[in-house]
XYZ file of C-alpha atoms in Angstrom:
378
model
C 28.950 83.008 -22.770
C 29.129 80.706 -26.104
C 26.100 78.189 -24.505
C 22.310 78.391 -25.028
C 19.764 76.140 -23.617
C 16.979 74.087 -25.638
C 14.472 77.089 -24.509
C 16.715 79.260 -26.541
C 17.561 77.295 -29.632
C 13.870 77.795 -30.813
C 14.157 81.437 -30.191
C 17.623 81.185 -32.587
C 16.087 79.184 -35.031
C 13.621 82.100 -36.176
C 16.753 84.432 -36.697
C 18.417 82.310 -39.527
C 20.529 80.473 -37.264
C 22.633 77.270 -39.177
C 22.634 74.386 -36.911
C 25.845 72.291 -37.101
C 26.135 68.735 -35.516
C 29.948 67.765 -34.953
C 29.301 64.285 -34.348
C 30.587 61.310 -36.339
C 28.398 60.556 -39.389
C 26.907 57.448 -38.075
C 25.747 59.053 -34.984
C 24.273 62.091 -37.217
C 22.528 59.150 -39.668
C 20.749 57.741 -36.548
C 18.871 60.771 -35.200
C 20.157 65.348 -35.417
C 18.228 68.095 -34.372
C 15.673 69.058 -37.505
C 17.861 71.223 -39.980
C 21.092 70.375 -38.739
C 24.176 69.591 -41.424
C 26.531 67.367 -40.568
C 30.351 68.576 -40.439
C 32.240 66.329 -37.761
C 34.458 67.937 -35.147
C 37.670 67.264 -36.464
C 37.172 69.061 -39.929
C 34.542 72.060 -38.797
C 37.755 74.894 -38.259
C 38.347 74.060 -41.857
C 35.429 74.319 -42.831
C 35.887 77.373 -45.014
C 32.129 77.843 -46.312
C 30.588 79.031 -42.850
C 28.600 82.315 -42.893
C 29.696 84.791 -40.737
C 26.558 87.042 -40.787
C 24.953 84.277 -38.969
C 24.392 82.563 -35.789
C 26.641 79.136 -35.626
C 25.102 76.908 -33.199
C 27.006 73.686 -32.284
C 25.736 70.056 -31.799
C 27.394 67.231 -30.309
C 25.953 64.259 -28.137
C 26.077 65.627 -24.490
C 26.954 69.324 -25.187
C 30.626 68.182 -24.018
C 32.309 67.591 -27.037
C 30.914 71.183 -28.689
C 32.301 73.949 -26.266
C 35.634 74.075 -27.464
C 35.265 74.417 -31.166
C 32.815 77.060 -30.376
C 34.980 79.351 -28.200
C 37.593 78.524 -31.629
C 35.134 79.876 -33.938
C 34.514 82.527 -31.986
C 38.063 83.534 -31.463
C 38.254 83.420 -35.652
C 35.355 85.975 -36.021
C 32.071 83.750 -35.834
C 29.294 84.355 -33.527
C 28.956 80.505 -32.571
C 27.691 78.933 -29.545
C 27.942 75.544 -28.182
C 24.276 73.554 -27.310
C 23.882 72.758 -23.646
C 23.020 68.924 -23.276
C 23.549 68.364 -27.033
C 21.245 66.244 -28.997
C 20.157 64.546 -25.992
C 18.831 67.352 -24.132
C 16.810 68.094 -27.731
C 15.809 64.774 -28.465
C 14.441 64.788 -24.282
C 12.497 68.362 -25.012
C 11.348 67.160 -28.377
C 9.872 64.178 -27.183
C 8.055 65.269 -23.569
C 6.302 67.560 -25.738
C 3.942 64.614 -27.816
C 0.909 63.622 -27.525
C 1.350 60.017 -26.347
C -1.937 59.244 -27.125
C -2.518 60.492 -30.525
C 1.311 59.313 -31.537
C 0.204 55.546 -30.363
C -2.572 55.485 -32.612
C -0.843 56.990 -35.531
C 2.313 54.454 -35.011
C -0.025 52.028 -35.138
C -1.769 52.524 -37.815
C 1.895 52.663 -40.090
C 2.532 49.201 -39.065
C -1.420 47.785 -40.059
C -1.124 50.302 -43.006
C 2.072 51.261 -45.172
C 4.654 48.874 -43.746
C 2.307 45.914 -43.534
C 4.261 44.068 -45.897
C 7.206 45.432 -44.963
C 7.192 44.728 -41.466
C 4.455 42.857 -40.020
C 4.340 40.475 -42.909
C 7.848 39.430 -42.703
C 7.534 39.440 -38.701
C 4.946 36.553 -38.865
C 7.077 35.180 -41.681
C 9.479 34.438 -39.680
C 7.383 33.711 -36.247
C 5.742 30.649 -38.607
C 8.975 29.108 -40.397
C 11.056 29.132 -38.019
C 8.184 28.026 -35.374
C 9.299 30.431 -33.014
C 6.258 31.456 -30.665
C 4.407 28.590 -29.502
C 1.282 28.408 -27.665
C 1.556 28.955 -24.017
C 4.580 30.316 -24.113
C 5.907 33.591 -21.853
C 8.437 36.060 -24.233
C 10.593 38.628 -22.243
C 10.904 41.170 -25.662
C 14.090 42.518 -24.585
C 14.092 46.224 -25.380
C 17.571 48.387 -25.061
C 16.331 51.814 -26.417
C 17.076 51.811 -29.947
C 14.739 51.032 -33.381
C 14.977 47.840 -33.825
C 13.938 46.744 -30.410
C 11.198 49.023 -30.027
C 9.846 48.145 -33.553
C 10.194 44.300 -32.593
C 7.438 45.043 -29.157
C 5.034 46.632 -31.413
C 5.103 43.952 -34.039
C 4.774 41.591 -30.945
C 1.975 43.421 -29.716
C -0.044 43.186 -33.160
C 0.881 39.673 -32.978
C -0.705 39.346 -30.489
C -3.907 41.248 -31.946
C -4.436 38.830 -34.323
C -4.100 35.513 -31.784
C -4.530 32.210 -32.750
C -3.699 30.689 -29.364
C -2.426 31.952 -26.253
C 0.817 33.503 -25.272
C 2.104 36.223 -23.388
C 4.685 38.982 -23.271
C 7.011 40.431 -20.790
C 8.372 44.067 -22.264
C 11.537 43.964 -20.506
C 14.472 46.641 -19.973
C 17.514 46.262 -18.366
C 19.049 49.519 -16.564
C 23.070 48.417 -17.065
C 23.754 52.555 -15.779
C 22.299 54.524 -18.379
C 22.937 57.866 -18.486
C 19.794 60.078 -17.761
C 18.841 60.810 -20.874
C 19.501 57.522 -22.373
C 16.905 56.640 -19.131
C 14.263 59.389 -20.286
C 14.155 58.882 -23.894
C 13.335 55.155 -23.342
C 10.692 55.859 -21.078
C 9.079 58.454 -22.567
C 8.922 56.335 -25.961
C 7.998 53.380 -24.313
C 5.065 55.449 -23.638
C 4.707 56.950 -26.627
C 4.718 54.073 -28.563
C 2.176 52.400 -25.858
C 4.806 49.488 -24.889
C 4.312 48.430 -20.719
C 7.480 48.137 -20.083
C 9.191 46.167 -17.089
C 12.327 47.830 -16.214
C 15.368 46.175 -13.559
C 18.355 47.921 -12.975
C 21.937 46.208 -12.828
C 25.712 48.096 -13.040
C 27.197 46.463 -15.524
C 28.284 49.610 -17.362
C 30.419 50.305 -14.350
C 32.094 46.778 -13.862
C 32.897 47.274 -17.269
C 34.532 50.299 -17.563
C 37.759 49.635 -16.666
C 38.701 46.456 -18.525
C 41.046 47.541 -21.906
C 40.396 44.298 -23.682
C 37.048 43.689 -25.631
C 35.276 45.620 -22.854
C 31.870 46.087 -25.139
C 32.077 42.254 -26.071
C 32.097 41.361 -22.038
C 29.322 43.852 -21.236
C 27.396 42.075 -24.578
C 27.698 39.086 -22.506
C 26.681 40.351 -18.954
C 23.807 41.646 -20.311
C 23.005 38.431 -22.127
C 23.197 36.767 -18.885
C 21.041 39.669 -17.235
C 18.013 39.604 -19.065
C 18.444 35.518 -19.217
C 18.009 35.155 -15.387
C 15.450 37.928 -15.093
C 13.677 36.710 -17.774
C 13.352 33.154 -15.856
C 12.445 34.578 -12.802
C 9.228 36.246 -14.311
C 8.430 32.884 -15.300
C 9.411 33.260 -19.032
C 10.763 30.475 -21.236
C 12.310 32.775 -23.906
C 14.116 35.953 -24.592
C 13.467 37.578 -27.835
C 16.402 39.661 -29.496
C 15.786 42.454 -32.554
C 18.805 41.399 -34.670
C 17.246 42.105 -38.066
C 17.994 40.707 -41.873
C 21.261 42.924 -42.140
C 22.577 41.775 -39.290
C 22.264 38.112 -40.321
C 24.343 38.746 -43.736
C 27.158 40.767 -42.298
C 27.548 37.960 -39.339
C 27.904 35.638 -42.169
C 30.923 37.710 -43.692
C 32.588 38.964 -40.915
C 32.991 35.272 -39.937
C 34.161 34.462 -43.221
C 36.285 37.312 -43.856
C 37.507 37.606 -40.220
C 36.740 34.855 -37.897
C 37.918 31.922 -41.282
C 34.489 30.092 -40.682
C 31.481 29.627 -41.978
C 29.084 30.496 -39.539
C 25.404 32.358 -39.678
C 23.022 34.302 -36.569
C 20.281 31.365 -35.789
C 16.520 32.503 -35.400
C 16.734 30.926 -32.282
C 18.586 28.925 -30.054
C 18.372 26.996 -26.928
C 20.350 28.507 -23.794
C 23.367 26.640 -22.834
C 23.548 28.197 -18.978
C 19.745 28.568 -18.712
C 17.705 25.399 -18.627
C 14.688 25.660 -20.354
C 15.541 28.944 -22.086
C 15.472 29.980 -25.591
C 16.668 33.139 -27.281
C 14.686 33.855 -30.616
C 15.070 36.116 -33.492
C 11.841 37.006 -35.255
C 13.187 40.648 -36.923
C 15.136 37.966 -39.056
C 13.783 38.537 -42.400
C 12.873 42.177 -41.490
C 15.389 44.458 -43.750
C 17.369 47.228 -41.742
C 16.066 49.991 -44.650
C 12.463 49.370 -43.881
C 13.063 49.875 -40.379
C 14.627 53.276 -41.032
C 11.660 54.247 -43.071
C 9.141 53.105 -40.861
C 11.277 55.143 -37.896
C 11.239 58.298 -39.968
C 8.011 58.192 -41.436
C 6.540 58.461 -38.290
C 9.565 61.005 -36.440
C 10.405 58.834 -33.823
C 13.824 59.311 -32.379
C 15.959 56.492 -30.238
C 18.941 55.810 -28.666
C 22.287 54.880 -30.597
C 24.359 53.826 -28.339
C 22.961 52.712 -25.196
C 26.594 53.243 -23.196
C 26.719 56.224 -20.979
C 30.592 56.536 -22.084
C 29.995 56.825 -25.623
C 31.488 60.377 -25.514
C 34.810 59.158 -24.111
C 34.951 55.437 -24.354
C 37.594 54.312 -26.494
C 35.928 50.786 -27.661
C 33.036 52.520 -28.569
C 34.760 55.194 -30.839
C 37.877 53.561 -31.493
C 38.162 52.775 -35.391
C 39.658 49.465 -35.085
C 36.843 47.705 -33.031
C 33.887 49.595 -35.155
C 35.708 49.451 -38.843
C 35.063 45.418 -39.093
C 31.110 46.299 -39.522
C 31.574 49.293 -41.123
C 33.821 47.537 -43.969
C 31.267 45.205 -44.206
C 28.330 47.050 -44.736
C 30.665 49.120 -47.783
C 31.778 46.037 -49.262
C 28.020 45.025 -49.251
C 26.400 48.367 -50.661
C 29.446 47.845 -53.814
C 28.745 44.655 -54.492
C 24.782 45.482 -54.827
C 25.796 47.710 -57.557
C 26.870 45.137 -60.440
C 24.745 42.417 -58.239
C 21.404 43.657 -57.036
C 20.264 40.372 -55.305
C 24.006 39.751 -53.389
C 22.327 40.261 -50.226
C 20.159 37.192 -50.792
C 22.484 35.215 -52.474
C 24.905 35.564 -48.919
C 21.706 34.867 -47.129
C 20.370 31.928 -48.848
C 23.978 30.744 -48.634
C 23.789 28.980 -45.720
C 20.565 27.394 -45.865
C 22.155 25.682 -49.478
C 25.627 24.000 -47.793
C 26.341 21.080 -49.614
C 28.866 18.848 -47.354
C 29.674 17.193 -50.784
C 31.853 20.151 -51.950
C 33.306 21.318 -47.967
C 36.562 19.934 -47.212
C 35.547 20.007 -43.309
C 32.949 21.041 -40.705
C 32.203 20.886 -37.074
C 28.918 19.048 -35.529
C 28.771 19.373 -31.942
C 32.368 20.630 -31.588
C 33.621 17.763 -33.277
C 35.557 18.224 -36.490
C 34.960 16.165 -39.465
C 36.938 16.233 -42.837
C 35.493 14.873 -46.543
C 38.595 12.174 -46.248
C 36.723 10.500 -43.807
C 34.548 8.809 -45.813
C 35.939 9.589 -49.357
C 37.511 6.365 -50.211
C 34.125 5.034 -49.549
C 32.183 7.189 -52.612
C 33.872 5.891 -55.251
C-alpha cells in the first residue's frame, strides 16, 4: 500500500523522509505542509534529482491527484507513498491541534503591534476617506475562508475597539457546498482567530457545476446576490468585501488591456437590486504583501480556493480563464524593476483623469465625446 495517514506522516518525518507537494505553484505559494518542496505533477517523473535511499512522500490537495505518480515512482525503484486527504487533511490536523485561546491573543497582538502601520493604519485610512462606516450602521463582513477576508474581521473588530460612535457587525459566511474540509478549516479558524461567525448554507456550487461558459463568473454573482439578501434580512445596510490594494491596480489593467476601458474597483458602491444596500471596500489601501506577512508571521493557514471542484474543475484550472491575472501580476512585478513606484502611479491614475485630454467617456451609461463641446473652447 503506497498511502499513509496524517498519524503516520509525523512518524515519517523523523526518518528523513522528503516531502513533495505536486500541486501547481500558486496553490503551493498559498499554504504546503512544513518542509515540503514544490515539484508540480506534470514534471515530478522527470525529476531526475530524487533520492532513492529515502522515503518520497506525495502531496496534492485532496490526496486524489497524488496516488498515481506514487505507484509510478514506485514502479521506477522509489519507496514513495501518496498522502491520504492531501494538504487538507494536514492543514485540518494541524489546526484542531491549537490553542484557540492563546493563538487569539497572540494574533492580536501582531495587528496592535508589528503590522500596525501596515494594516490597521491603512484599514482606518481608508474607513475615514472614503467615509465608509458610519454611525449606526449594521456591516455583514463577508468572510469566504481565505486571508484577506479573515484579516478584514479582525481589523473590523479592533475598529471597533477603538469606537468613536456606534456600529455593529454581522461576521457572515455563506455555505455555497463546501467541501468538508474547506467547512472545517473555516470554522476552526474562525475560532482561532476569535471571529463569531454567522454561517447560512445555499447550493450554489452545485447549480453551477454544469454550465461550460464563465461558470466561476455566474457563481461570483450568485453569491453576490446571496450574502446581499441575507445580509438585509439580519437587518444590515452594507456588505463589506476584502478586495485589497493589488486587486484595485490589476482591475485597472485588465480593463485596459482586456476589457478597452478605463475602469477602476470603487471603495464602495450602492446596490443596484438591493435598496438601501451598500457594498464597501475598506482592505483598499491594504497591500497584498503585508497581508502575506502578517499570515505567515503568525502560521495561520486558509483556504485557496473556496470551490469543492478545484481538483477537477476545468474553469478553475484551466490556463486561459486564470492566465489574464496571472499576466498581470508579471507584467506588474517587471515593470517595478526599472519603476519602483508603478504600482502607485496605476493607482493614483484614476483619481487624476483629466476629461480635457479623453476623447470620450460614459456618465450614467451615456456616452459623451470631447467634439461635443470642442468648437466651443476655442
Amino acid at each position: 500500500m503506497c498511502e499513509i495517514n496524517y498519524k503516520e506522516l509525523r512518524e515519517f518525518e523523523g526518518e528523513g523522509c522528503v516531502l513533495i507537494d505536486i500541486r501547481d505553484s500558486a496553490s503551493y505559494a498559498h499554504g504546503s505542509v512544513k518542509g515540503a518542496v514544490n515539484i508540480e505533477r506534470n514534471s515530478l517523473i522527470k525529476e531526475t534529482a530524487l533520492p532513492k535511499d529515502k522515503k518520497l512522500i506525495l502531496i496534492c490537495a485532496k490526496g486524489e491527484q497524488s496516488l498515481e505518480p506514487a505507484l509510478k515512482l514506485r514502479n521506477l525503484g522509489f519507496e514513495a507513498y501518496s498522502l491520504k486527504g492531501g494538504y487538507n487533511e494536514w492543514l485540518i490536523n494541524t489546526i484542531k491541534n491549537e490553542n484557540a485561546v492563546k493563538r487569539q491573543e497572540e494574533i492580536e497582538l501582531s495587528i496592535r503591534k508589528t503590522f500596525k502601520r501596515r494594516l490597521f493604519s491603512k484599514f482606518a485610512k481608508a474607513v475615514n476617506i472614503y467615509e465608509l462606516v458610519k454611525e449606526n450602521d449594521k456591516i455583514a463582513v463577508c468572510i469566504s475562508g481565505g486571508k484577506d477576508s479573515m484579516l478584514m474581521a479582525k481589523l473590523f473588530q479592533e475598529l471597533r475597539r477603538h469606537n468613536k460612535f456606534p456600529f455593529e457587525l454581522v461576521f457572515l459566511v455563506m455555505d455555497p457546498g463546501y467541501n468538508r474540509a474547506n467547512r472545517e478549516v473555516i470554522e476552526r479558524n474562525a475560532e482561532i482567530l476569535g471571529i463569531p461567525v454567522t454561517i447560512f448554507e445555499s447550493n450554489i456550487f452545485e447549480a453551477v457545476y454544469t454550465i461550460e461558459k464563465s461558470p466561476c463568473y455566474l457563481c461570483a454573482r450568485m453569491r453576490r446576490g446571496h450574502l446581499y439578501s441575507k445580509a438585509k434580512e439580519l437587518g444590515c445596510n452594507k456588505i463589506a468585501l476584502g478586495h485589497h490594494y493589488d486587486d484595485v491596480i490589476e482591475t485597472i489593467l485588465m480593463g485596459m488591456l482586456y476589457g478597452a476601458q478605463i475602469q477602476t474597483m470603487m471603495p464602495k458602491l450602492h446596490s443596484t437590486n438591493f435598496e438601501g444596500m451598500e457594498l464597501i471596500r475598506p482592505l483598499y489601501l491594504i497591500r497584498e504583501e503585508d497581508i502575506k506577512a502578517w499570515r505567515d508571521f503568525n502560521g495561520l493557514h486558509f483556504i485557496q480556493c473556496a470551490c469543492k471542484f478545484t481538483d477537477t474543475c476545468s474553469s478553475c484550472n484551466n490556463e486561459e480563464n486564470r492566465s489574464k491575472r496571472v499576466e498581470i501580476k508579471e507584467l506588474i512585478r517587471e515593470l517595478k524593476k526599472k519603476n519602483p513606484e508603478v504600482e502607485a502611479h496605476i493607482f493614483r491614475s484614476v483619481e487624476n483623469v483629466n476629461l480635457d485630454t479623453v476623447i470620450a467617456y460614459k456618465d450614467k451609461g451615456i456616452k459623451h465625446s470631447f467634439l461635443d463641446n470642442y468648437d466651443n473652447k476655442q
